[in-house]
Coordinates of C-alpha atoms in Angstrom, one line a residue:
M1 CA 0.0 0.0 0.0
L2 CA 2.7 2.5 1.0
S3 CA 4.9 1.6 -2.0
L4 CA 1.9 2.2 -4.2
V5 CA 1.4 5.7 -2.6
S6 CA 5.1 6.4 -3.2
I7 CA 4.9 5.3 -6.9
L8 CA 1.8 7.4 -7.6
F9 CA 2.9 10.5 -5.7
W10 CA 4.9 12.2 -8.5
P11 CA 2.5 11.2 -11.4
V12 CA -0.4 12.7 -9.4
F13 CA 1.6 15.8 -8.5
V14 CA 2.5 16.4 -12.2
A15 CA -1.1 15.9 -13.2
L16 CA -2.1 18.6 -10.7
L17 CA 0.5 20.9 -12.2
V18 CA -0.9 20.3 -15.7
V19 CA -4.5 20.9 -14.6
A20 CA -3.4 24.1 -12.8
R21 CA -1.0 25.4 -15.5
R22 CA -3.3 28.4 -16.3
Q23 CA -4.3 29.1 -12.7
R24 CA -2.8 31.4 -10.1
I25 CA -2.1 28.4 -7.9
F26 CA 0.4 27.0 -10.5
W27 CA 3.5 28.9 -9.4
P28 CA 3.3 28.1 -5.6
L29 CA 2.4 24.5 -6.5
L30 CA 5.5 24.4 -8.8
A31 CA 7.7 25.8 -6.0
L32 CA 6.3 23.2 -3.6
G33 CA 7.0 20.5 -6.1
L34 CA 10.6 21.6 -6.7
L35 CA 11.2 21.8 -2.9
L36 CA 9.8 18.3 -2.5
L37 CA 12.0 17.1 -5.3
F38 CA 15.0 18.7 -3.7
N39 CA 14.2 16.8 -0.5
Q40 CA 13.8 13.5 -2.3
L41 CA 17.2 13.9 -3.9
F42 CA 19.2 15.4 -1.1
T43 CA 17.5 14.9 2.3
P44 CA 17.7 11.3 3.4
G45 CA 14.5 9.8 4.9
F46 CA 12.3 12.8 3.9
F47 CA 10.1 10.7 1.6
G48 CA 10.0 7.8 4.1
L49 CA 6.5 6.8 5.0
E50 CA 5.5 4.0 7.4
I51 CA 2.5 2.8 9.4
R52 CA 2.7 2.6 13.2
D53 CA -0.3 1.5 15.3
G54 CA -2.5 2.1 12.2
H55 CA -1.3 5.7 11.7
L56 CA 0.8 7.2 9.0
Y57 CA 4.2 8.5 10.0
G58 CA 6.9 10.3 8.1
A59 CA 8.4 13.8 7.3
R60 CA 5.5 14.6 4.9
I61 CA 2.9 13.8 7.5
D62 CA 4.9 16.0 10.0
V63 CA 4.7 18.8 7.4
L64 CA 0.9 18.4 7.3
K65 CA 0.6 18.3 11.2
Q66 CA 3.0 21.2 11.9
G67 CA 1.5 23.4 9.1
V68 CA -2.1 23.2 10.5
P69 CA -2.0 26.5 12.6
V70 CA -0.7 28.5 9.6
M71 CA -3.2 26.8 7.2
L72 CA -6.1 27.6 9.6
L73 CA -5.0 31.2 9.9
A74 CA -4.4 31.5 6.2
L75 CA -8.1 30.6 5.5
G76 CA -9.4 33.4 7.6
M77 CA -6.6 35.9 6.6
T78 CA -7.5 35.3 2.9
L79 CA -11.0 36.7 3.4
V80 CA -9.8 39.7 5.5
I81 CA -7.1 40.5 2.9
A82 CA -9.7 40.1 0.1
T83 CA -11.6 43.0 1.7
G84 CA -8.5 45.2 1.6
G85 CA -7.7 44.7 5.2
V86 CA -5.1 42.8 7.3
D87 CA -4.9 41.4 10.8
L88 CA -1.7 41.4 12.8
S89 CA -3.3 40.1 16.0
V90 CA -3.9 36.4 15.0
G91 CA -0.9 35.2 16.9
A92 CA -2.0 37.0 20.1
I93 CA -5.5 35.6 19.7
M94 CA -4.0 32.1 19.4
A95 CA -2.2 32.7 22.8
V96 CA -5.5 33.9 24.4
S97 CA -7.4 30.9 23.0
G98 CA -4.8 28.4 24.4
A99 CA -4.7 30.3 27.8
V100 CA -8.5 30.2 28.2
L101 CA -8.6 26.5 27.2
A102 CA -5.9 25.5 29.7
Q103 CA -7.2 27.7 32.5
A104 CA -10.8 26.5 32.0
A105 CA -9.8 22.8 31.9
V106 CA -7.3 22.9 34.8
S107 CA -8.2 25.7 37.2
W108 CA -11.9 26.2 36.6
G109 CA -12.7 22.5 36.4
C110 CA -14.7 22.8 33.1
S111 CA -15.3 19.8 30.8
P112 CA -13.4 19.7 27.5
A113 CA -16.4 20.8 25.5
V114 CA -17.0 23.8 27.8
S115 CA -13.3 24.7 27.8
I116 CA -13.2 24.6 24.0
A117 CA -16.4 26.6 23.7
L118 CA -15.0 29.3 26.1
A119 CA -11.8 29.5 24.1
I120 CA -13.7 29.9 20.8
G121 CA -16.2 32.4 22.4
V122 CA -13.4 34.7 23.7
S123 CA -11.6 34.5 20.4
L124 CA -14.8 35.5 18.5
L125 CA -15.2 38.5 20.8
L126 CA -11.6 39.5 20.0
G127 CA -12.3 39.1 16.3
A128 CA -15.4 41.2 16.7
W129 CA -13.3 43.9 18.5
N130 CA -11.0 44.1 15.5
G131 CA -14.0 44.2 13.1
A132 CA -15.6 47.0 15.1
L133 CA -12.5 49.1 15.0
V134 CA -11.9 48.6 11.3
A135 CA -15.5 48.5 9.9
G136 CA -17.3 50.4 12.6
I137 CA -15.0 53.2 13.5
G138 CA -12.9 53.2 10.4
I139 CA -9.4 52.8 11.9
Q140 CA -6.8 51.6 9.5
P141 CA -6.6 47.7 9.7
I142 CA -2.9 47.6 10.4
V143 CA -3.3 50.1 13.3
A144 CA -6.5 48.6 14.7
T145 CA -5.1 45.1 14.8
L146 CA -1.7 46.2 16.1
I147 CA -3.5 47.3 19.3
L148 CA -4.7 43.7 20.0
M149 CA -1.4 42.3 18.8
V150 CA 0.4 44.1 21.6
A151 CA -2.3 43.8 24.2
G152 CA -3.4 40.2 23.4
R153 CA -0.3 38.6 24.9
G154 CA -0.8 40.7 28.0
I155 CA -4.3 39.4 28.2
A156 CA -3.1 35.8 27.9
Q157 CA -0.5 36.4 30.6
L158 CA -3.3 37.8 32.9
I159 CA -5.5 34.7 32.2
T160 CA -2.6 32.3 33.1
D161 CA -1.2 34.5 35.8
G162 CA 2.1 34.4 34.0
Q163 CA 2.5 30.7 34.3
I164 CA 2.7 27.8 31.8
I165 CA -0.4 25.7 32.5
N166 CA -0.1 22.0 31.6
F167 CA -3.1 19.7 30.9
T168 CA -3.4 16.0 30.2
D169 CA -7.1 15.7 29.3
P170 CA -7.2 13.0 26.5
T171 CA -9.9 14.9 24.6
L172 CA -7.9 18.1 24.5
V173 CA -4.7 16.3 23.6
F174 CA -6.5 14.5 20.8
I175 CA -7.0 17.8 18.9
A176 CA -3.4 17.9 17.8
N177 CA -2.2 14.4 18.5
G178 CA -5.1 12.2 17.5
Y179 CA -5.6 10.3 14.2
V180 CA -8.7 9.5 12.2
L181 CA -8.5 7.0 9.4
G182 CA -4.7 7.0 9.7
L183 CA -4.4 10.7 9.1
P184 CA -3.8 13.5 11.7
F185 CA -7.1 14.8 13.1
N186 CA -5.9 18.4 13.0
F187 CA -5.2 18.1 9.2
I188 CA -8.7 16.7 8.7
L189 CA -9.9 19.8 10.7
V190 CA -8.2 22.0 8.1
L191 CA -10.0 20.1 5.2
L192 CA -13.3 20.5 7.0
M193 CA -12.7 24.3 7.4
L194 CA -11.6 24.6 3.8
G195 CA -14.9 22.9 2.7
V196 CA -17.0 25.1 5.0
T197 CA -15.3 28.3 3.9
A198 CA -15.5 27.4 0.2
A199 CA -19.2 26.5 0.5
L200 CA -19.9 29.8 2.2
T201 CA -17.9 32.0 -0.2
R202 CA -18.3 30.1 -3.5
G203 CA -21.7 28.5 -2.9
T204 CA -23.4 31.8 -1.9
A205 CA -23.1 35.4 -2.8
L206 CA -20.8 36.1 0.2
G207 CA -17.6 35.5 -1.8
L208 CA -18.7 37.9 -4.5
L209 CA -19.6 40.6 -1.9
I210 CA -16.1 40.2 -0.3
E211 CA -14.4 40.6 -3.6
A212 CA -16.6 43.6 -4.5
V213 CA -15.7 45.4 -1.2
G214 CA -12.0 44.6 -1.8
D215 CA -12.1 45.9 -5.4
N216 CA -13.8 49.1 -4.7
D217 CA -15.4 49.8 -1.3
T218 CA -17.1 53.0 -2.4
A219 CA -18.6 51.5 -5.5
S220 CA -19.9 48.5 -3.6
R221 CA -21.6 50.7 -1.1
F222 CA -23.3 52.7 -3.9
A223 CA -24.4 49.4 -5.3
G224 CA -26.2 48.6 -2.1
V225 CA -23.6 46.3 -0.5
N226 CA -23.3 46.7 3.3
S227 CA -19.5 46.8 3.2
R228 CA -19.1 47.5 6.9
F229 CA -21.0 44.3 7.8
V230 CA -19.0 42.3 5.2
K231 CA -15.7 43.5 6.7
F232 CA -16.9 42.9 10.2
T233 CA -17.9 39.3 9.4
T234 CA -14.5 38.5 7.9
Y235 CA -12.7 39.7 11.1
V236 CA -15.0 37.6 13.2
F237 CA -14.4 34.6 11.0
L238 CA -10.6 35.1 11.3
G239 CA -11.1 35.2 15.1
F240 CA -12.7 31.8 14.8
C241 CA -9.9 30.4 12.7
S242 CA -7.4 31.9 15.2
A243 CA -9.2 30.1 18.1
L244 CA -8.9 26.8 16.3
A245 CA -5.2 27.4 15.6
G246 CA -4.7 28.3 19.3
L247 CA -6.4 25.1 20.4
V248 CA -4.2 23.0 18.0
A249 CA -1.0 24.8 19.2
A250 CA -1.9 24.3 22.9
A251 CA -2.9 20.7 22.4
E252 CA 0.4 20.0 20.5
I253 CA 2.5 20.8 23.6
K254 CA -0.2 19.9 26.1
S255 CA 0.1 23.3 27.7
A256 CA -0.7 27.0 27.4
D257 CA 2.4 29.2 26.8
A258 CA 1.3 32.8 26.5
N259 CA 4.8 34.0 25.6
H260 CA 5.5 31.7 22.6
A261 CA 2.1 30.4 21.3
G262 CA 1.5 31.9 17.9
L263 CA 4.6 34.0 17.9
Y264 CA 5.1 35.5 14.4
A265 CA 2.2 33.4 13.1
E266 CA 0.6 36.5 11.6
L267 CA 3.6 36.9 9.3
D268 CA 3.5 33.4 8.1
A269 CA -0.3 33.6 7.5
I270 CA 0.0 36.8 5.5
L271 CA 2.9 35.3 3.5
A272 CA 0.9 32.2 2.8
V273 CA -2.0 34.2 1.4
V274 CA 0.3 36.4 -0.8
V275 CA 2.2 33.4 -2.1
G276 CA -1.1 31.7 -2.8
G277 CA -2.1 34.5 -5.2
T278 CA -4.3 36.8 -3.3
A279 CA -3.2 40.4 -3.6
L280 CA -2.8 42.6 -0.5
T281 CA -4.8 45.3 -2.3
G282 CA -7.9 43.1 -2.0
G283 CA -10.3 41.7 -4.6
R284 CA -10.1 38.2 -6.0
F285 CA -9.0 35.6 -3.4
Y286 CA -7.8 32.0 -3.6
L287 CA -8.5 29.7 -0.6
L288 CA -6.7 26.7 -2.1
G289 CA -3.7 28.9 -3.1
S290 CA -3.4 30.1 0.5
L291 CA -3.3 26.5 1.8
V292 CA -0.6 25.6 -0.8
G293 CA 1.3 28.7 0.3
A294 CA 1.1 27.6 4.0
L295 CA 2.3 24.1 3.0
L296 CA 5.2 25.7 1.0
I297 CA 6.3 27.7 4.1
Q298 CA 6.0 24.7 6.4
T299 CA 7.9 22.4 4.0
L300 CA 10.6 25.0 3.7
T301 CA 10.9 25.3 7.5
T302 CA 11.0 21.5 7.9
T303 CA 13.6 21.2 5.2
M304 CA 15.9 23.7 7.0
Y305 CA 15.5 21.9 10.3
A306 CA 16.3 18.6 8.5
R307 CA 19.4 20.1 7.0
N308 CA 20.6 21.5 10.4
I309 CA 20.3 25.1 9.3
S310 CA 20.4 27.4 12.3
A311 CA 17.1 28.9 13.4
D312 CA 18.8 32.3 13.5
I313 CA 19.5 32.3 9.7
A314 CA 16.4 30.3 8.7
P315 CA 14.3 33.4 7.8
V316 CA 16.9 34.3 5.1
P317 CA 16.3 31.3 2.7
K318 CA 12.6 31.5 3.5
A319 CA 12.5 35.1 2.4
I320 CA 14.5 34.2 -0.8
V321 CA 12.1 31.4 -1.8
I322 CA 9.0 33.6 -1.1
I323 CA 10.4 36.5 -3.1
A324 CA 11.1 34.1 -6.0
V325 CA 7.6 32.7 -6.0
C326 CA 6.1 36.3 -5.8
L327 CA 8.2 37.3 -8.8
L328 CA 7.2 34.3 -10.8
Q329 CA 3.5 35.2 -10.1
S330 CA 4.1 38.7 -11.5
D331 CA 3.4 39.0 -15.3
R332 CA 5.7 42.1 -15.4
A333 CA 8.6 40.2 -13.7
R334 CA 8.2 37.2 -16.0
A335 CA 8.1 39.5 -19.1
L336 CA 11.3 41.3 -17.9
F337 CA 13.0 37.9 -17.3
T338 CA 12.0 36.7 -20.7
R339 CA 13.5 39.8 -22.4
M340 CA 16.7 39.2 -20.5
L341 CA 17.1 35.7 -22.0
P342 CA 19.4 35.4 -25.1
R343 CA 17.4 35.4 -28.3
K344 CA 18.1 33.3 -31.4
K345 CA 19.6 35.3 -34.3
E346 CA 17.3 35.7 -37.3
V347 CA 18.6 33.9 -40.4
S348 CA 18.5 36.1 -43.5
A349 CA 17.1 34.6 -46.7

């Protein structure tokens, strides 16, 4: 079974590239393919896949598991960026979500279901706070969300009283360490969120309204679109995605660490969205592209760890790869690169 999966991996990947050759997702997918090919050739054991206790294990499965928080954040961030906004506070909301979860389960004696509901409820309120500042009062998104980015970790510290709170509840631990049908449960959670988000935005008029607001806020309002409500909804949805990412991050280490949970996650989420083809100026958005962008970033991070590259210089190669993908997506950059290539001399008759 595993040998069949290994044999079919590259033919299926090439088929995906052929199908997506005229889509915005082509270039991040190509970059991901080249990175995987590099690992197959030069990183021993990266393509190893085995079954232990009925579960799949290997570096590629680790990429899926470790990339879950950024993938969840990227889904919500895509919609916010599509409206012309941005949210810098998602990492702080992750920290608050984990802090509420651990404190409710350990100190307040709540059941796992209630603890999860409280963490999600608080995160939704924080998302609504950002939405109210941006859509209601009209503060610039980068300034409005910077407030919660700075204050959020302080809130998480207040909730945990500055301590790292450990928990061992099997239900909570399952969120990040459980398996369903041999696959990590948290990755299945990402697929469910992708399906729900796609159904809401592509199966209804919501996606069209989001793109209209991002393309031209004033024109959409004159056309009768309640742009403030559309923007507010996207920030609340991103708060929900941040809550899930915080639950996964806390369950992964079985504790709430207000200082390090979700640290710099907002940057990876924004990069994943941009690499996936959604412009920071708003308008058209690509949910699947954002997930591919998140997978590309996590694969790059795992590759650097596997090749013993110091964490201090790891952002440098990451930045180079991301810039290269962004340039490949640009029609102007590709045209300039094409003009720089040597041309064949014309043969006179």
